[in-house]
PDB file of C-alpha atoms in Angstrom:
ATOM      1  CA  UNK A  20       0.000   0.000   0.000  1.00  0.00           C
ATOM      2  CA  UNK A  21       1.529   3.014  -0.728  1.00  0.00           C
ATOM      3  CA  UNK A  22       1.646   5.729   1.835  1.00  0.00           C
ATOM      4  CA  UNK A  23      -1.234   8.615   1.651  1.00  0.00           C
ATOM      5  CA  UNK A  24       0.365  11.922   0.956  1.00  0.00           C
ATOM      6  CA  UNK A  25       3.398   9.782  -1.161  1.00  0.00           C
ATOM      7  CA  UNK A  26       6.640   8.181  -0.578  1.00  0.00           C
ATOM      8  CA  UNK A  27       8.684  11.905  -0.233  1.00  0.00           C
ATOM      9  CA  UNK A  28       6.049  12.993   2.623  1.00  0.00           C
ATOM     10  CA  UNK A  29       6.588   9.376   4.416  1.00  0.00           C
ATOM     11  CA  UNK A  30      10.155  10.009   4.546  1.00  0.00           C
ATOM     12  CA  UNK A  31       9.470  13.769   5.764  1.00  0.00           C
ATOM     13  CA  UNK A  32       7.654  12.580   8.440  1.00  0.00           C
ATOM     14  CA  UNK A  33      10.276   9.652   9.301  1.00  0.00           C
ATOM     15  CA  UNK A  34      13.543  12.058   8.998  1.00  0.00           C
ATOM     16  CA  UNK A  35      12.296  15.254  10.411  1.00  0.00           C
ATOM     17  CA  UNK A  36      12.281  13.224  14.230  1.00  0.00           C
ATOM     18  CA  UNK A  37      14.944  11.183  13.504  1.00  0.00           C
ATOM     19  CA  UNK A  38      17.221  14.305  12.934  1.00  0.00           C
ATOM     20  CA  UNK A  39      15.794  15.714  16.852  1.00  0.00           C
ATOM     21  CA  UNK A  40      16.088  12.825  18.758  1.00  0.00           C
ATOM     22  CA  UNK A  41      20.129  12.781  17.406  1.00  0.00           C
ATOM     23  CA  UNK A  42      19.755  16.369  18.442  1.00  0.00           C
ATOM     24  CA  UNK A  43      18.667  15.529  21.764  1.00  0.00           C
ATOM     25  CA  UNK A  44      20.237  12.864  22.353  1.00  0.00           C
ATOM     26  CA  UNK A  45      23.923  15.270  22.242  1.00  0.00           C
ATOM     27  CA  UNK A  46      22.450  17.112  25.131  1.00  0.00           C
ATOM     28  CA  UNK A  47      20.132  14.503  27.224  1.00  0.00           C
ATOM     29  CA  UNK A  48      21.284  13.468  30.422  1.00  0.00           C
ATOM     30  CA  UNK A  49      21.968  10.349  32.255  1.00  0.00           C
ATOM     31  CA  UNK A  50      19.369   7.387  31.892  1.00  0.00           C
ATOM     32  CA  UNK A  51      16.547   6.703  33.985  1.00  0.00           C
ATOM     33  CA  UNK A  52      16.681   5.686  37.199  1.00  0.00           C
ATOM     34  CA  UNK A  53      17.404   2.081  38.074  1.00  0.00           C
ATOM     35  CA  UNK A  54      17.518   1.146  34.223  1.00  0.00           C
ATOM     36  CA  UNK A  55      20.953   0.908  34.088  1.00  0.00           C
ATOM     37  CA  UNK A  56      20.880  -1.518  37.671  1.00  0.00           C
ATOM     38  CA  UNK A  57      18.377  -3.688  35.792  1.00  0.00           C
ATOM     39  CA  UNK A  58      20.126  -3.920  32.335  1.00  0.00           C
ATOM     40  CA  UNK A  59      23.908  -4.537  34.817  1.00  0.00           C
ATOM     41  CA  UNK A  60      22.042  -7.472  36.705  1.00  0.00           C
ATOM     42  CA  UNK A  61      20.082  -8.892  33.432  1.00  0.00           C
ATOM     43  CA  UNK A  62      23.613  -9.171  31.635  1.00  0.00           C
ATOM     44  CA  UNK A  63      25.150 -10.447  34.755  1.00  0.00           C
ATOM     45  CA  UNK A  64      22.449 -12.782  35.014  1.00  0.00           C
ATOM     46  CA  UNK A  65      23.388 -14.299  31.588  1.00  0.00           C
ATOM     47  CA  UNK A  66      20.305 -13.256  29.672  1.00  0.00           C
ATOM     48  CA  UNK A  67      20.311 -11.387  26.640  1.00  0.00           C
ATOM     49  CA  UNK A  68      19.044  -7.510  26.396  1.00  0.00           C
ATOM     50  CA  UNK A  69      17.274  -6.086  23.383  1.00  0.00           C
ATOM     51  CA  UNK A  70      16.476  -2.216  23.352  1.00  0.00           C
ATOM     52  CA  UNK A  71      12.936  -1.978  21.836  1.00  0.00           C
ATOM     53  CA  UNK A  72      12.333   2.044  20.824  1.00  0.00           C
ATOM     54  CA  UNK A  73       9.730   3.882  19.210  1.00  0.00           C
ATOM     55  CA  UNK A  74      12.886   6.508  18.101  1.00  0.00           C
ATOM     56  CA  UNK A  75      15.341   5.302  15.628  1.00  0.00           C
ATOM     57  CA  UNK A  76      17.676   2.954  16.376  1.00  0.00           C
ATOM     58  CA  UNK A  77      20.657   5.273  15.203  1.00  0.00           C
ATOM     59  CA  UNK A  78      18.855   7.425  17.938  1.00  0.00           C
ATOM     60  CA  UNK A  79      19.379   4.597  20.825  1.00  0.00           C
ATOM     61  CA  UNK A  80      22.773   3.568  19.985  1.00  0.00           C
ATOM     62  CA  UNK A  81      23.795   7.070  20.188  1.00  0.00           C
ATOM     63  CA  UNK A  82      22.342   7.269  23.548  1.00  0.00           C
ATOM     64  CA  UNK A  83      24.013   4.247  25.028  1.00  0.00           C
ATOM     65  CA  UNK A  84      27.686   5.190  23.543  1.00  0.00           C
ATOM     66  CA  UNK A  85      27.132   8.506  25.257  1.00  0.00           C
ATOM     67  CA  UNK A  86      26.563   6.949  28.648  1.00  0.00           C
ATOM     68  CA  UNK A  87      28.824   4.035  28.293  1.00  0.00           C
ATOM     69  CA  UNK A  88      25.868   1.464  28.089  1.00  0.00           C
ATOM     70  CA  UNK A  89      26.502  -0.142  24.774  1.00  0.00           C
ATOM     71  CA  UNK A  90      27.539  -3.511  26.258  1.00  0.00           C
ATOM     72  CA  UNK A  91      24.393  -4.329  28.117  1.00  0.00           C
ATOM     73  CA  UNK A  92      22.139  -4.603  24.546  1.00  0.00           C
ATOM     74  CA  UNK A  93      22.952  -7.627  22.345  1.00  0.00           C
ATOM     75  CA  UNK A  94      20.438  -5.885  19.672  1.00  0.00           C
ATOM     76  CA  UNK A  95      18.250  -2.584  19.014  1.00  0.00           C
ATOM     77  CA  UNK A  96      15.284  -2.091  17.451  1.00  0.00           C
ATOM     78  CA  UNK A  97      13.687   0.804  16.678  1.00  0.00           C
ATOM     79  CA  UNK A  98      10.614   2.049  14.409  1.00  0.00           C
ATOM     80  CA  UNK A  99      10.379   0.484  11.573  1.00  0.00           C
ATOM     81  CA  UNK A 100      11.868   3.243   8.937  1.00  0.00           C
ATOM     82  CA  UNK A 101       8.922   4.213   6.606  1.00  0.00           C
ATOM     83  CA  UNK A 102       6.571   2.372   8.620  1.00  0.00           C
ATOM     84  CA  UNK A 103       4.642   3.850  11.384  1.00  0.00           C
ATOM     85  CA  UNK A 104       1.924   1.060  11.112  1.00  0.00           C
ATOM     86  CA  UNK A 105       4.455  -1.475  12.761  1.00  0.00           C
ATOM     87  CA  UNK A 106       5.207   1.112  15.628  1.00  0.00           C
ATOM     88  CA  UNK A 107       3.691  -0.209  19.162  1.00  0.00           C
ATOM     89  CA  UNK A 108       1.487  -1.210  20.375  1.00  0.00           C
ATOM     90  CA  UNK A 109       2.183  -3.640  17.121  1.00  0.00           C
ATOM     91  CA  UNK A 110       4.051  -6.594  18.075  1.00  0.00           C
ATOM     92  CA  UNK A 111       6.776  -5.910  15.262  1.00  0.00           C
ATOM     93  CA  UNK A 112       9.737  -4.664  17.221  1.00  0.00           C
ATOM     94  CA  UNK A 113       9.813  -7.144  19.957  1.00  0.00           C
ATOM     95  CA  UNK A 114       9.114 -10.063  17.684  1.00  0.00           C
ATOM     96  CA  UNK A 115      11.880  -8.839  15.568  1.00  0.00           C
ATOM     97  CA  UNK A 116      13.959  -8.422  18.738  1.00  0.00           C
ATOM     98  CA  UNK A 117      13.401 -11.576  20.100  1.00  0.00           C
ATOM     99  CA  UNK A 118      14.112 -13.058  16.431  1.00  0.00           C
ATOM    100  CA  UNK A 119      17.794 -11.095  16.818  1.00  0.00           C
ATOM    101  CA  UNK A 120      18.239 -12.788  19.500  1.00  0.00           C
ATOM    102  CA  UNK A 121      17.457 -16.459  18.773  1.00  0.00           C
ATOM    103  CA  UNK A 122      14.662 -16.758  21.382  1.00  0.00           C
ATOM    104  CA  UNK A 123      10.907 -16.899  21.254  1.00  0.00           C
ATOM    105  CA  UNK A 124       8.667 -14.075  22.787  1.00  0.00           C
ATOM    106  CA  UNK A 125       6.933 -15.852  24.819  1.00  0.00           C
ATOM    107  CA  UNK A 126      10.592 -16.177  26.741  1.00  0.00           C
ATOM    108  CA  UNK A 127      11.137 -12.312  26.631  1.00  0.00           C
ATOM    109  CA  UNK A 128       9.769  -9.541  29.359  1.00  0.00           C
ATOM    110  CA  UNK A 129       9.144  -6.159  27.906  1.00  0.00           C
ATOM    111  CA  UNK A 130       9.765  -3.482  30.563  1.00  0.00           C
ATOM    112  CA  UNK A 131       8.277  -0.326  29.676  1.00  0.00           C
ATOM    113  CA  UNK A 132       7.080   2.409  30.907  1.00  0.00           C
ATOM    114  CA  UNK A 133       3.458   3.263  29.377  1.00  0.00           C
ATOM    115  CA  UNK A 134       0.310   1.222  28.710  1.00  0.00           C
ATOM    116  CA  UNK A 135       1.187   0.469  25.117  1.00  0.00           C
ATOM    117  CA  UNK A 136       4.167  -1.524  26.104  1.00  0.00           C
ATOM    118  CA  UNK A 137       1.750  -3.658  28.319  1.00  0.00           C
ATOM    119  CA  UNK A 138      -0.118  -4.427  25.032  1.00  0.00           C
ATOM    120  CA  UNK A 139       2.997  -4.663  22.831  1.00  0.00           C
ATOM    121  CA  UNK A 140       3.927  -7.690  25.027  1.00  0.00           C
ATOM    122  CA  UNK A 141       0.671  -8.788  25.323  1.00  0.00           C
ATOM    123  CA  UNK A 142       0.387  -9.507  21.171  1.00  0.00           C
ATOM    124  CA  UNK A 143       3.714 -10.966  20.946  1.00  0.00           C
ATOM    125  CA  UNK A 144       2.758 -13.302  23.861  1.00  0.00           C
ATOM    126  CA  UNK A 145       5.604 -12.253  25.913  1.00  0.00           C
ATOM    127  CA  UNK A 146       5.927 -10.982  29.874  1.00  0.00           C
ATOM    128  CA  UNK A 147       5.472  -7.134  31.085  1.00  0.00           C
ATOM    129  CA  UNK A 148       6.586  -5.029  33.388  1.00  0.00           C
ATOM    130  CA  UNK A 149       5.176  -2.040  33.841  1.00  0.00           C
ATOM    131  CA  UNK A 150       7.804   0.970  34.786  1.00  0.00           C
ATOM    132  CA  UNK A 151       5.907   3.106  36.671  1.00  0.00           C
ATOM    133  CA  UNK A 152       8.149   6.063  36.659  1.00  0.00           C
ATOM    134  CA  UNK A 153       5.849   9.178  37.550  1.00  0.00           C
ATOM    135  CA  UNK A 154       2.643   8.996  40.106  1.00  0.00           C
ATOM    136  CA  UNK A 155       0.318   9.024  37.833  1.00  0.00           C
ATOM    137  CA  UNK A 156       1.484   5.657  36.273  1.00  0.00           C
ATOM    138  CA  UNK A 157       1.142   3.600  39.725  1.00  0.00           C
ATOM    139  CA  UNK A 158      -1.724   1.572  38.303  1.00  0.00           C
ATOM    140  CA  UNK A 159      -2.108  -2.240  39.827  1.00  0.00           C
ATOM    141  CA  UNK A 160      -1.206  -4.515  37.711  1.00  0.00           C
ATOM    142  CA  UNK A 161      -4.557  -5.366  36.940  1.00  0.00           C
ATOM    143  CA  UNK A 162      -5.779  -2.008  35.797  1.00  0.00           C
ATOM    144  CA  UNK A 163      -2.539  -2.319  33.343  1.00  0.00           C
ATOM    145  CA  UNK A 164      -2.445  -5.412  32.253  1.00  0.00           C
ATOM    146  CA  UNK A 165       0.955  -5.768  33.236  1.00  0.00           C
ATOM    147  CA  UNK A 166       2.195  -8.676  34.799  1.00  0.00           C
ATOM    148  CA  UNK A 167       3.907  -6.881  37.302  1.00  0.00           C
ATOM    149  CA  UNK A 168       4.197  -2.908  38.124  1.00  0.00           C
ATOM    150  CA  UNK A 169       7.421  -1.687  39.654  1.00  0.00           C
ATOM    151  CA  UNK A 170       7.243   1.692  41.118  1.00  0.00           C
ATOM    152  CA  UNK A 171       9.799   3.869  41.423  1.00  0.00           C
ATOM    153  CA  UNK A 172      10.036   6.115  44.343  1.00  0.00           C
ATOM    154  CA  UNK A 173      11.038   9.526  44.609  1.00  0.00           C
TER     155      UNK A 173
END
C-alpha cells in the first residue's frame, strides 16, 4: 500500500524526528533511574538484552555510547523506517527483537514504561513489566495489564 500523501512525505515525516532525537540525544542526560541496575544485573544474570524504541535505532545507539551502556544490549530495534503502522502497540519490534536474538517471545519480558508496552507484550505473547516512573502511572497490575508494576520512588 503506498503511503497517503506519497513516498517523499513518508520520509518527511520519518527524517524530520529522527534528525531531533540525534539532536537531543547530544544534550540529554543520564538514563533513567534504576535502568541501568536492571540492564547490569540482566547481563550479569546471563540473559540477553534487546532495546525496543519507538525513536530510531541510530537514535538509541547514540544514547548508550554517550553513557557508556553499549555492552548491556545484544540488539536494538527501533521504528520500523517508513513504517509507522508497525510502531507499538504492534508486536513488530519485539518479535523482531526476540528473532535477533534467537529466542521466542513468549521467553522475553518487555519493561516499559506506558500502557502500550503492556499491550505490545501482550500480542507478541511475551511478559510485562510495567515501569511506573511518575505517580500518575502507579496503576495495579490489573488495571494495566501488566504482569507486574514496579514503582519507582522519589
Amino acid at each position: 500500500m503506498a503511503p497517503h500523501g506519497g513516498e517523499a512525505a513518508l520520509r518527511d515525516v520519518e527524517d524530520a524526528p529522527t534528525a531531533a532525537e540525534i539532536a537531543a540525544v547530544k544534550v540529554a542526560g543520564a538514563s533513567v533511574t534504576g535502568a541501568v541496575a536492571t540492564q547490569s544485573a540482566t547481563h550479569a544474570s546471563g540473559r540477553k538484552v534487546a532495546e525496543v524504541s519507538h525513536n530510531s535505532a541510530h537514535c538509541v545507539r547514540e544514547f548508550l555510547a554517550r553513557h557508556d551502556l553499549s555492552h548491556f544490549a545484544h540488539e536494538i530495534v527501533g521504528r520500523a523506517v517508513y513504517r509507522p503502522d508497525l510502531m507499538k502497540p504492534a508486536p513488530h519490534s519485539l518479535l523482531l527483537a526476540a528473532e535477533q536474538l534467537s529466542t521466542a517471545s513468549g521467553d522475553c519480558t518487555l519493561i516499559g514504561d506506558s500502557l502500550t508496552d503492556v499491550e505490545t507484550a501482550r500480542a507478541a505473547g511475551a511478559m510485562s513489566i510495567g515501569f511506573a516512573n511518575e505517580p500518575y502511572k502507579s496503576l495495579a497490575p490489573a488495571e494495566t495489564g501488566a504482569d507486574v508494576v514496579v514503582a519507582l520512588i522519589r
